[in-house]
Short mmCIF file of C-alpha atoms and ligand atoms in Angstrom, two decimals:
data_model
loop_
_atom_site.label_atom_id
_atom_site.label_comp_id
_atom_site.label_asym_id
_atom_site.label_seq_id
_atom_site.Cartn_x
_atom_site.Cartn_y
_atom_site.Cartn_z
CA MET A 1 85.21 -0.93 93.41
CA SER A 2 85.88 0.86 96.68
CA MET A 3 83.23 3.04 98.25
CA LEU A 4 83.84 6.54 99.47
CA GLU A 5 81.31 7.60 102.08
CA THR A 6 80.88 11.31 102.52
CA SER A 7 78.76 12.60 105.36
CA ILE A 8 78.26 16.28 104.91
CA PRO A 9 78.97 18.18 108.14
CA GLY A 10 76.20 20.45 109.31
CA HIS A 11 73.85 19.00 106.75
CA GLN A 12 70.26 19.29 107.83
CA GLY A 13 68.80 15.82 108.01
CA GLY A 14 72.32 14.34 107.76
CA VAL A 15 72.24 13.45 104.07
CA ALA A 16 74.95 10.93 103.24
CA TYR A 17 76.37 10.66 99.76
CA SER A 18 78.30 7.62 98.73
CA VAL A 19 80.12 7.48 95.43
CA ALA A 20 82.24 4.90 93.73
CA ASP A 21 85.96 5.40 93.43
CA ALA A 22 86.17 7.78 90.52
CA SER A 23 89.50 6.56 89.18
CA GLY A 24 89.58 6.14 85.43
CA ARG A 25 87.33 9.11 84.70
CA PRO A 26 88.84 11.66 82.36
CA SER A 27 89.79 14.37 84.82
CA SER A 28 89.15 17.20 82.37
CA ALA A 29 85.51 16.26 81.60
CA ARG A 30 82.89 18.43 83.24
CA THR A 31 79.98 16.73 84.96
CA VAL A 32 76.72 18.49 84.27
CA VAL A 33 73.25 17.76 85.65
CA MET A 34 70.44 18.98 83.38
CA LYS A 35 66.96 19.10 84.94
CA PHE A 36 63.85 19.59 82.80
CA GLY A 37 60.53 20.65 84.35
CA GLY A 38 57.00 19.68 83.38
CA THR A 39 56.40 22.14 80.54
CA SER A 40 59.80 21.23 79.04
CA VAL A 41 58.69 17.59 78.64
CA LYS A 42 54.99 18.19 78.16
CA ASP A 43 54.65 16.15 74.94
CA LEU A 44 56.73 14.08 72.53
CA ASP A 45 57.80 17.12 70.48
CA ARG A 46 59.16 18.81 73.61
CA ILE A 47 60.88 15.57 74.65
CA ARG A 48 62.57 15.40 71.24
CA ILE A 49 63.80 19.01 71.71
CA VAL A 50 65.10 18.16 75.18
CA ALA A 51 66.90 15.11 73.75
CA LYS A 52 68.64 17.39 71.23
CA LYS A 53 69.73 19.76 74.01
CA VAL A 54 71.11 16.86 76.01
CA LYS A 55 72.90 15.51 72.95
CA GLU A 56 74.59 18.91 72.41
CA GLU A 57 76.02 18.86 75.95
CA TRP A 58 77.04 15.22 75.67
CA ALA A 59 78.69 15.82 72.26
CA ARG A 60 80.81 18.58 73.84
CA GLY A 61 82.50 15.82 75.84
CA HIS A 62 80.69 16.54 79.10
CA ARG A 63 79.49 13.80 81.39
CA VAL A 64 75.78 14.45 81.41
CA ALA A 65 73.09 13.25 83.83
CA VAL A 66 69.49 14.29 83.28
CA VAL A 67 66.65 14.68 85.79
CA VAL A 68 63.08 14.94 84.54
CA SER A 69 59.70 15.98 85.91
CA ALA A 70 56.41 14.48 84.84
CA MET A 71 54.68 15.94 81.75
CA SER A 72 52.96 19.14 82.88
CA GLY A 73 49.53 18.49 84.38
CA VAL A 74 50.20 14.78 84.99
CA THR A 75 51.12 15.08 88.68
CA ASN A 76 48.02 17.25 89.28
CA GLN A 77 45.90 14.58 87.63
CA MET A 78 47.43 11.86 89.81
CA VAL A 79 46.86 13.92 92.96
CA LYS A 80 43.23 14.38 91.91
CA TYR A 81 42.72 10.66 91.27
CA CYS A 82 43.92 9.88 94.80
CA HIS A 83 41.86 12.67 96.34
CA ASP A 84 38.69 11.66 94.46
CA LEU A 85 38.97 8.07 95.67
CA ASN A 86 39.77 9.07 99.24
CA PRO A 87 40.79 12.53 100.50
CA MET A 88 42.52 10.81 103.42
CA ALA A 89 44.29 8.24 101.18
CA ASP A 90 47.21 6.32 102.64
CA ARG A 91 50.26 8.54 102.01
CA ALA A 92 52.53 5.74 100.83
CA GLU A 93 49.95 4.64 98.25
CA TYR A 94 49.46 8.28 97.26
CA ASP A 95 53.21 8.41 96.59
CA ALA A 96 53.10 5.21 94.54
CA VAL A 97 50.57 6.93 92.28
CA VAL A 98 51.93 10.49 92.05
CA ALA A 99 55.54 9.36 91.41
CA SER A 100 54.42 7.57 88.25
CA GLY A 101 54.58 10.61 85.92
CA GLU A 102 58.34 10.85 86.28
CA GLN A 103 58.75 7.14 85.51
CA VAL A 104 57.11 7.73 82.13
CA THR A 105 59.18 10.77 81.14
CA SER A 106 62.49 9.21 82.23
CA GLY A 107 61.83 6.22 79.97
CA LEU A 108 60.59 8.35 77.09
CA LEU A 109 63.60 10.67 77.19
CA ALA A 110 65.96 7.67 77.28
CA ILE A 111 64.18 6.34 74.18
CA ALA A 112 64.39 9.77 72.46
CA LEU A 113 68.12 9.95 73.23
CA GLY A 114 68.61 6.45 71.84
CA ALA A 115 66.95 7.61 68.63
CA LEU A 116 69.68 10.28 68.38
CA ASN A 117 72.37 7.63 68.96
CA VAL A 118 73.11 8.86 72.47
CA PRO A 119 73.46 5.89 74.84
CA ALA A 120 71.06 6.48 77.73
CA ARG A 121 69.17 4.57 80.43
CA SER A 122 66.42 5.51 82.82
CA PHE A 123 66.70 5.35 86.63
CA GLN A 124 63.86 5.46 89.15
CA GLY A 125 64.60 6.80 92.63
CA TRP A 126 64.72 3.28 94.13
CA GLN A 127 67.17 2.07 91.49
CA ILE A 128 69.83 4.65 92.43
CA PRO A 129 68.91 4.46 95.34
CA LEU A 130 67.94 7.91 96.52
CA MET A 131 66.99 7.28 100.15
CA THR A 132 64.35 9.37 101.92
CA ASP A 133 62.66 9.51 105.29
CA GLU A 134 59.11 8.23 105.72
CA ALA A 135 57.32 11.58 105.43
CA HIS A 136 55.33 10.46 102.39
CA GLY A 137 54.12 13.29 100.17
CA CYS A 138 56.88 15.58 101.39
CA ALA A 139 59.81 13.30 102.13
CA ALA A 140 63.31 14.60 102.85
CA ILE A 141 66.36 13.11 101.17
CA GLU A 142 68.57 11.18 103.58
CA GLY A 143 71.21 9.81 101.27
CA VAL A 144 72.16 9.25 97.65
CA ASP A 145 74.36 6.48 96.32
CA GLY A 146 76.12 7.90 93.29
CA THR A 147 77.84 4.63 92.32
CA ALA A 148 75.56 3.40 89.54
CA LEU A 149 75.20 6.89 88.07
CA LEU A 150 78.94 7.52 88.03
CA LYS A 151 79.47 4.17 86.37
CA CYS A 152 77.13 5.26 83.57
CA LEU A 153 78.95 8.58 83.21
CA GLU A 154 82.32 6.84 83.00
CA GLN A 155 80.97 4.71 80.17
CA GLY A 156 79.60 7.72 78.30
CA ILE A 157 76.01 6.66 79.05
CA VAL A 158 73.50 9.38 79.98
CA PRO A 159 71.49 8.41 83.07
CA VAL A 160 67.95 9.83 82.81
CA ILE A 161 66.65 10.03 86.34
CA ALA A 162 63.04 10.31 87.45
CA GLY A 163 62.92 13.40 89.67
CA PHE A 164 60.62 13.97 92.66
CA GLN A 165 60.99 10.43 93.99
CA GLY A 166 63.08 8.21 96.23
CA VAL A 167 62.61 5.21 98.43
CA ASP A 168 62.27 4.94 102.21
CA GLU A 169 63.99 2.37 104.42
CA HIS A 170 61.02 0.01 104.08
CA GLY A 171 61.34 0.00 100.30
CA ARG A 172 58.27 2.21 99.77
CA ILE A 173 58.33 4.88 97.06
CA ALA A 174 58.35 8.38 98.57
CA THR A 175 57.89 11.76 96.86
CA LEU A 176 59.71 14.96 97.78
CA GLY A 177 56.86 17.51 97.81
CA ARG A 178 55.49 19.50 94.88
CA GLY A 179 58.25 20.91 92.71
CA GLY A 180 60.60 18.29 94.20
CA SER A 181 62.46 17.45 90.99
CA ASP A 182 64.57 20.56 91.58
CA THR A 183 65.71 19.03 94.87
CA SER A 184 66.38 15.67 93.20
CA ALA A 185 68.61 17.45 90.67
CA VAL A 186 70.61 19.30 93.33
CA ALA A 187 71.02 16.19 95.52
CA LEU A 188 72.17 14.14 92.54
CA ALA A 189 74.55 16.91 91.47
CA ALA A 190 76.04 16.84 94.98
CA ALA A 191 76.32 13.05 94.93
CA MET A 192 78.07 13.10 91.55
CA LYS A 193 80.16 16.13 92.52
CA ALA A 194 78.86 17.81 89.37
CA ASP A 195 80.41 21.07 88.22
CA GLN A 196 77.00 22.53 87.42
CA CYS A 197 73.32 21.87 87.99
CA ASP A 198 71.28 23.45 85.19
CA ILE A 199 67.55 23.79 85.87
CA TYR A 200 65.76 24.15 82.52
CA THR A 201 62.27 25.61 82.76
CA ASP A 202 59.71 27.73 80.89
CA VAL A 203 61.27 31.11 81.76
CA ASP A 204 64.83 32.15 80.89
CA GLY A 205 66.02 32.72 84.44
CA ILE A 206 65.11 34.06 87.85
CA TYR A 207 63.34 37.41 87.69
CA THR A 208 62.77 40.25 90.12
CA THR A 209 59.27 38.81 90.42
CA ASP A 210 57.04 36.33 88.60
CA PRO A 211 57.24 37.56 84.97
CA ARG A 212 53.79 36.11 84.31
CA ILE A 213 52.27 38.58 86.78
CA VAL A 214 54.49 41.64 86.33
CA LYS A 215 55.44 42.27 82.71
CA GLN A 216 58.11 44.77 83.83
CA ALA A 217 59.98 42.06 85.77
CA GLN A 218 63.68 41.89 84.97
CA ARG A 219 65.87 38.84 84.69
CA LEU A 220 68.69 38.72 87.21
CA ASP A 221 72.15 37.51 86.13
CA ARG A 222 72.89 36.45 89.69
CA ILE A 223 71.01 35.98 92.93
CA THR A 224 72.37 34.86 96.31
CA TYR A 225 71.39 31.48 97.76
CA GLU A 226 69.97 33.26 100.76
CA GLU A 227 67.75 35.57 98.74
CA MET A 228 66.54 32.75 96.50
CA LEU A 229 65.87 30.60 99.56
CA GLU A 230 63.75 33.35 101.06
CA LEU A 231 61.95 34.09 97.75
CA ALA A 232 61.21 30.39 97.21
CA SER A 233 59.94 29.98 100.75
CA VAL A 234 57.48 32.84 100.29
CA GLY A 235 56.08 31.52 97.01
CA ALA A 236 58.46 31.99 94.02
CA LYS A 237 58.05 28.48 92.70
CA VAL A 238 60.79 28.73 90.06
CA LEU A 239 62.93 26.62 92.44
CA GLN A 240 61.67 24.37 95.24
CA THR A 241 62.77 25.85 98.59
CA ARG A 242 64.55 22.70 99.70
CA SER A 243 66.61 22.60 96.51
CA VAL A 244 68.06 26.04 97.29
CA GLY A 245 68.90 25.15 100.90
CA LEU A 246 70.58 21.96 99.75
CA ALA A 247 72.54 23.75 97.02
CA MET A 248 73.71 26.31 99.56
CA ARG A 249 74.89 23.68 102.04
CA GLU A 250 76.49 21.43 99.42
CA ASN A 251 77.96 24.23 97.34
CA VAL A 252 76.19 23.11 94.18
CA ARG A 253 76.36 25.66 91.39
CA VAL A 254 72.75 26.09 90.27
CA ARG A 255 71.72 27.88 87.10
CA VAL A 256 68.13 28.49 85.97
CA LEU A 257 67.58 28.78 82.21
CA SER A 258 65.02 28.18 79.49
CA SER A 259 64.51 24.96 77.60
CA PHE A 260 62.50 26.92 75.01
CA VAL A 261 65.23 29.14 73.58
CA GLU A 262 68.79 28.68 72.39
CA THR A 263 71.13 28.87 75.38
CA ASP A 264 74.87 29.24 75.86
CA ASP A 265 77.30 29.30 78.78
CA ASN A 266 76.13 32.77 79.80
CA SER A 267 72.37 32.16 79.66
CA GLY A 268 70.05 32.27 82.63
CA THR A 269 70.56 33.16 86.28
CA ILE A 270 73.27 31.73 88.52
CA VAL A 271 72.63 31.28 92.23
CA VAL A 272 75.77 32.45 94.06
CA ASP A 273 77.25 33.10 97.49
CA GLU A 274 76.75 36.59 98.89
CA ASP A 275 80.35 37.63 98.25
CA GLU A 276 79.99 36.70 94.55
CA SER A 277 76.91 38.81 94.07
CA VAL A 278 77.77 41.98 92.20
CA GLU A 279 74.89 44.30 92.90
CA LYS A 280 73.87 45.23 96.41
CA LYS A 281 70.29 46.28 96.07
CA LEU A 282 67.81 47.02 98.81
CA VAL A 283 65.15 44.74 97.38
CA THR A 284 66.07 41.89 95.03
CA GLY A 285 62.70 40.34 94.45
CA ILE A 286 59.01 40.21 95.23
CA ALA A 287 56.92 37.05 95.57
CA TYR A 288 53.35 36.10 96.32
CA SER A 289 51.66 33.08 97.81
CA MET A 290 48.00 32.23 97.33
CA ASP A 291 48.44 29.17 99.50
CA GLU A 292 47.60 30.93 102.78
CA ALA A 293 44.36 30.76 104.77
CA LYS A 294 43.73 33.23 107.61
CA ILE A 295 42.30 32.08 110.94
CA THR A 296 41.13 34.54 113.62
CA ILE A 297 40.26 33.52 117.16
CA ARG A 298 38.34 36.21 119.05
CA GLN A 299 37.90 36.89 122.75
CA LEU A 300 40.71 34.76 124.04
CA PRO A 301 41.52 35.20 127.73
CA ASP A 302 44.41 37.70 127.94
CA GLU A 303 46.69 35.68 130.22
CA PRO A 304 50.16 34.08 130.14
CA GLY A 305 50.35 30.75 128.28
CA ILE A 306 47.46 31.38 125.94
CA ALA A 307 49.59 31.28 122.77
CA ALA A 308 51.04 27.93 123.83
CA LYS A 309 47.52 26.58 124.39
CA VAL A 310 46.50 27.62 120.89
CA PHE A 311 49.62 26.78 118.88
CA GLY A 312 50.90 23.76 120.88
CA PRO A 313 48.17 21.37 119.64
CA LEU A 314 48.52 22.65 116.07
CA SER A 315 52.23 22.00 116.02
CA ALA A 316 51.74 18.60 117.70
CA ALA A 317 49.49 17.73 114.75
CA GLY A 318 52.31 18.70 112.36
CA LEU A 319 50.57 21.87 111.16
CA ASN A 320 52.78 24.82 110.26
CA VAL A 321 51.58 28.24 111.34
CA ASP A 322 53.12 31.09 109.39
CA MET A 323 52.25 34.75 110.18
CA ILE A 324 50.86 35.61 113.62
CA VAL A 325 49.38 38.80 115.03
CA GLN A 326 47.82 39.34 118.44
CA SER A 327 45.66 42.35 119.20
CA ILE A 328 43.96 43.59 122.34
CA GLY A 329 40.22 43.07 122.35
CA ALA A 330 37.65 44.46 124.81
CA ASP A 331 37.27 43.35 128.47
CA ARG A 332 40.72 41.92 129.19
CA SER A 333 40.41 39.65 126.13
CA THR A 334 42.68 39.31 123.15
CA ASN A 335 42.29 38.36 119.46
CA MET A 336 44.75 36.11 117.66
CA THR A 337 45.09 36.02 113.86
CA PHE A 338 47.42 33.66 112.04
CA THR A 339 47.92 32.05 108.64
CA ILE A 340 48.27 28.40 107.73
CA GLY A 341 48.53 26.52 104.41
CA LYS A 342 45.15 26.26 102.65
CA GLY A 343 45.45 22.47 102.68
CA GLU A 344 45.76 22.48 106.48
CA GLU A 345 43.00 24.93 107.33
CA VAL A 346 40.21 22.37 107.83
CA GLN A 347 42.30 20.24 110.17
CA ALA A 348 43.46 23.31 112.13
CA CYS A 349 39.87 24.51 112.63
CA LYS A 350 38.77 21.05 113.74
CA ILE A 351 41.51 20.98 116.39
CA LEU A 352 40.66 24.50 117.59
CA GLU A 353 36.91 23.77 117.72
CA GLU A 354 37.62 20.76 119.93
CA LEU A 355 39.66 23.00 122.27
CA ARG A 356 37.07 25.78 122.45
CA SER A 357 35.77 25.05 125.95
CA GLU A 358 39.21 24.20 127.33
CA ILE A 359 40.79 27.43 126.03
CA GLY A 360 37.62 29.43 126.50
CA TYR A 361 37.51 31.68 123.44
CA GLY A 362 34.61 33.50 121.79
CA ASP A 363 34.54 32.69 118.10
CA LEU A 364 36.62 31.37 115.26
CA ASN A 365 36.68 32.92 111.75
CA THR A 366 38.50 31.81 108.63
CA SER A 367 39.20 33.36 105.25
CA ARG A 368 40.77 31.81 102.17
CA ASN A 369 40.46 35.02 100.24
CA VAL A 370 43.93 36.31 101.11
CA VAL A 371 47.36 36.52 99.51
CA LYS A 372 50.76 36.97 101.10
CA ILE A 373 53.08 39.42 99.34
CA SER A 374 56.74 39.46 100.34
CA VAL A 375 59.70 41.66 99.43
CA VAL A 376 63.16 40.15 99.83
CA GLY A 377 66.68 41.59 99.73
CA VAL A 378 69.97 41.23 101.62
CA GLY A 379 70.29 45.03 101.44
CA MET A 380 67.56 45.27 104.09
CA ARG A 381 70.07 44.25 106.74
CA SER A 382 71.86 47.55 106.55
CA ASN A 383 69.09 49.86 105.38
CA THR A 384 65.94 51.05 106.98
CA GLY A 385 62.92 52.34 105.12
CA VAL A 386 62.07 49.23 103.09
CA ALA A 387 59.02 48.51 105.24
CA THR A 388 57.86 52.13 105.14
CA THR A 389 58.02 52.11 101.32
CA MET A 390 55.96 48.94 101.27
CA PHE A 391 53.30 50.23 103.67
CA ARG A 392 53.05 53.64 101.96
CA THR A 393 52.84 52.14 98.46
CA LEU A 394 50.03 49.79 99.44
CA ALA A 395 48.23 52.53 101.37
CA GLU A 396 48.30 54.80 98.31
CA LYS A 397 46.50 52.03 96.39
CA GLY A 398 43.93 51.75 99.20
CA ILE A 399 45.06 48.23 100.12
CA ASN A 400 44.50 47.19 103.73
CA LEU A 401 47.21 45.18 105.51
CA GLN A 402 45.72 42.35 107.56
CA VAL A 403 48.90 40.81 108.99
CA ILE A 404 52.57 41.85 108.78
CA SER A 405 55.64 39.74 109.47
CA THR A 406 59.34 40.39 109.02
CA SER A 407 62.66 38.60 109.06
CA GLU A 408 66.20 39.90 108.58
CA ILE A 409 65.92 40.06 104.78
CA LYS A 410 62.16 39.87 104.17
CA ILE A 411 58.91 41.71 104.85
CA SER A 412 55.58 40.00 104.23
CA VAL A 413 52.06 41.37 104.32
CA LEU A 414 48.73 39.60 104.07
CA ILE A 415 46.16 41.38 101.91
CA ASP A 416 42.85 40.71 100.19
CA ALA A 417 43.46 38.26 97.28
CA GLU A 418 41.80 40.51 94.70
CA TYR A 419 44.62 43.08 95.06
CA MET A 420 47.46 40.64 94.35
CA GLU A 421 48.40 41.90 90.87
CA LEU A 422 47.90 45.56 91.76
CA ALA A 423 50.10 45.23 94.84
CA MET A 424 52.84 43.29 93.05
CA ARG A 425 53.06 45.84 90.23
CA ALA A 426 52.95 48.86 92.53
CA LEU A 427 55.70 47.46 94.77
CA HIS A 428 57.84 46.46 91.79
CA THR A 429 57.73 50.06 90.60
CA ALA A 430 58.19 51.54 94.08
CA TYR A 431 61.44 49.63 94.66
CA GLY A 432 62.82 50.70 91.26
CA LEU A 433 62.77 47.17 89.87
CA ASP A 434 60.85 47.86 86.66
CA ALA A 435 62.64 47.11 83.38
CA GLY A 436 64.65 50.10 82.27
CA GLU A 437 65.39 51.20 85.82
CA GLY A 438 68.75 49.42 86.04
CA ALA A 439 67.85 46.50 88.32
P1 ADP B 501 59.00 23.67 86.05
O1 ADP B 501 57.79 22.92 85.62
O2 ADP B 501 60.02 23.84 84.95
O3 ADP B 501 59.61 23.16 87.32
P2 ADP B 501 57.69 25.80 87.51
O4 ADP B 501 56.33 26.11 87.01
O5 ADP B 501 57.81 24.98 88.73
O6 ADP B 501 58.52 25.17 86.31
O7 ADP B 501 58.52 27.16 87.75
C1 ADP B 501 58.61 28.12 86.72
C2 ADP B 501 57.59 29.22 86.95
O8 ADP B 501 57.94 29.93 88.14
C3 ADP B 501 57.58 30.29 85.89
O9 ADP B 501 56.76 29.93 84.80
C4 ADP B 501 57.07 31.52 86.64
O10 ADP B 501 55.70 31.75 86.40
C5 ADP B 501 57.23 31.17 88.11
N1 ADP B 501 57.98 32.17 88.89
C6 ADP B 501 57.58 32.68 90.09
N2 ADP B 501 58.43 33.59 90.53
C7 ADP B 501 59.42 33.68 89.61
C8 ADP B 501 60.62 34.45 89.53
N3 ADP B 501 60.98 35.32 90.49
N4 ADP B 501 61.40 34.28 88.44
C9 ADP B 501 61.07 33.41 87.47
N5 ADP B 501 59.95 32.66 87.50
C10 ADP B 501 59.13 32.78 88.55
N1 LIG B 502 56.02 16.50 89.00
C1 LIG B 502 56.18 17.03 90.34
C2 LIG B 502 55.22 18.20 90.56
O1 LIG B 502 54.47 18.56 89.66
C3 LIG B 502 57.59 17.41 90.67
C4 LIG B 502 58.18 18.52 89.81
O2 LIG B 502 57.67 18.84 88.74
O3 LIG B 502 59.23 19.04 90.22
O4 LIG B 502 55.19 18.75 91.63
MG1 MG B 503 59.08 23.43 89.34
#
């Protein structure tokens, strides 16, 4: 069988997809990737329901590949086991443990499909193989060989693939970061040139904000890749950020829909290009992230190069700083406040403490009691006033803004964590997104 190597131009990380010669496949059959998240496979009853859904697609004559997450809670448990044994556990061994949940569900779903007389077989990341870099715990996909999967599809067999995992060039199992099964599904859809990548989850689509926090949230029929990318990157965990970037670059048609209700071809939310998006609203969605910690360095010397002295060592240690604000202090000194992931705060403080005498600052304060709220919309490009509405709305609720940052289609503010729900609801109303207001 001849191999067709496709290197995707402009692809970040240079992902290479190789697929077998597809001759012999019925040209009319649609190829569909169905991905099921943790709550959708949380026990045997749910797995049986998922098997029925897969059978329905397969019985319609589609070529179906399935990607599964671990049962909900299992990955958290695995992470905790590793952490309890050693908080600084070897990352490759950590991956060997945390990838195990998906191995279980892929096998179980293949068994459940067999019980419904649907031929199926499980695949682990290394069996495909789905190749990753060596950044264990948050590895990036470098290539996918679609050959074995396409062979299954041609034979009418449903491959049930363990999401979240791949293998690095040394043969070590690597995981793709929390929520990474979404990215597995998109990468596999690209490798199989699937017509659709359906992400089944516990909500029936992408909403104007997290429907578990704001009851008035409205489901969107469509959202642009760019907006979803921005929403995901500021905390909307309905899709992993990387999965959206990959779908955008590879032109994978992604749909988010519920595994808990009956669905049809029109269910859920489709992620589309900007020119396909029908409505041009100022603000499309609002997201929050509780994953931020705030660090303030006081009485820094107010001189050129000081920011490089502070942030250079943090970035050299692989720590990602997010929002930054600098303010003038007294006596030719300056204060610097920034945010960093909660999991990286301890390491960041350790590095900064070690640099205290070299940089010559006064004191260092941290707070984990903060939340970042972000409003996102492509309409912001051409309209002013979005920021003013945000600031005024939060001021009217008496909420103090600690840090502000903006990008072309996003405004984020850092506020006290206890105001998260109040702020989200007030902003949702202020931007006219509440149900019944025609969002
Ligand atoms: P899965 O286990 O299926 O991958 P996740 O828990 O990762 O599911 O993602 C689904 C959750 O994302 C929803 O239950 C919801 O609480 C949350 N969420 C956050 N923002 C949004 C949004 N804008 N639209 C829909 N869901 C959202
Ligand atoms: N099981 C993994 C996690 O909980 C991956 C996923 O569900 O997408 O993060
Ligand atoms: Mg998820």
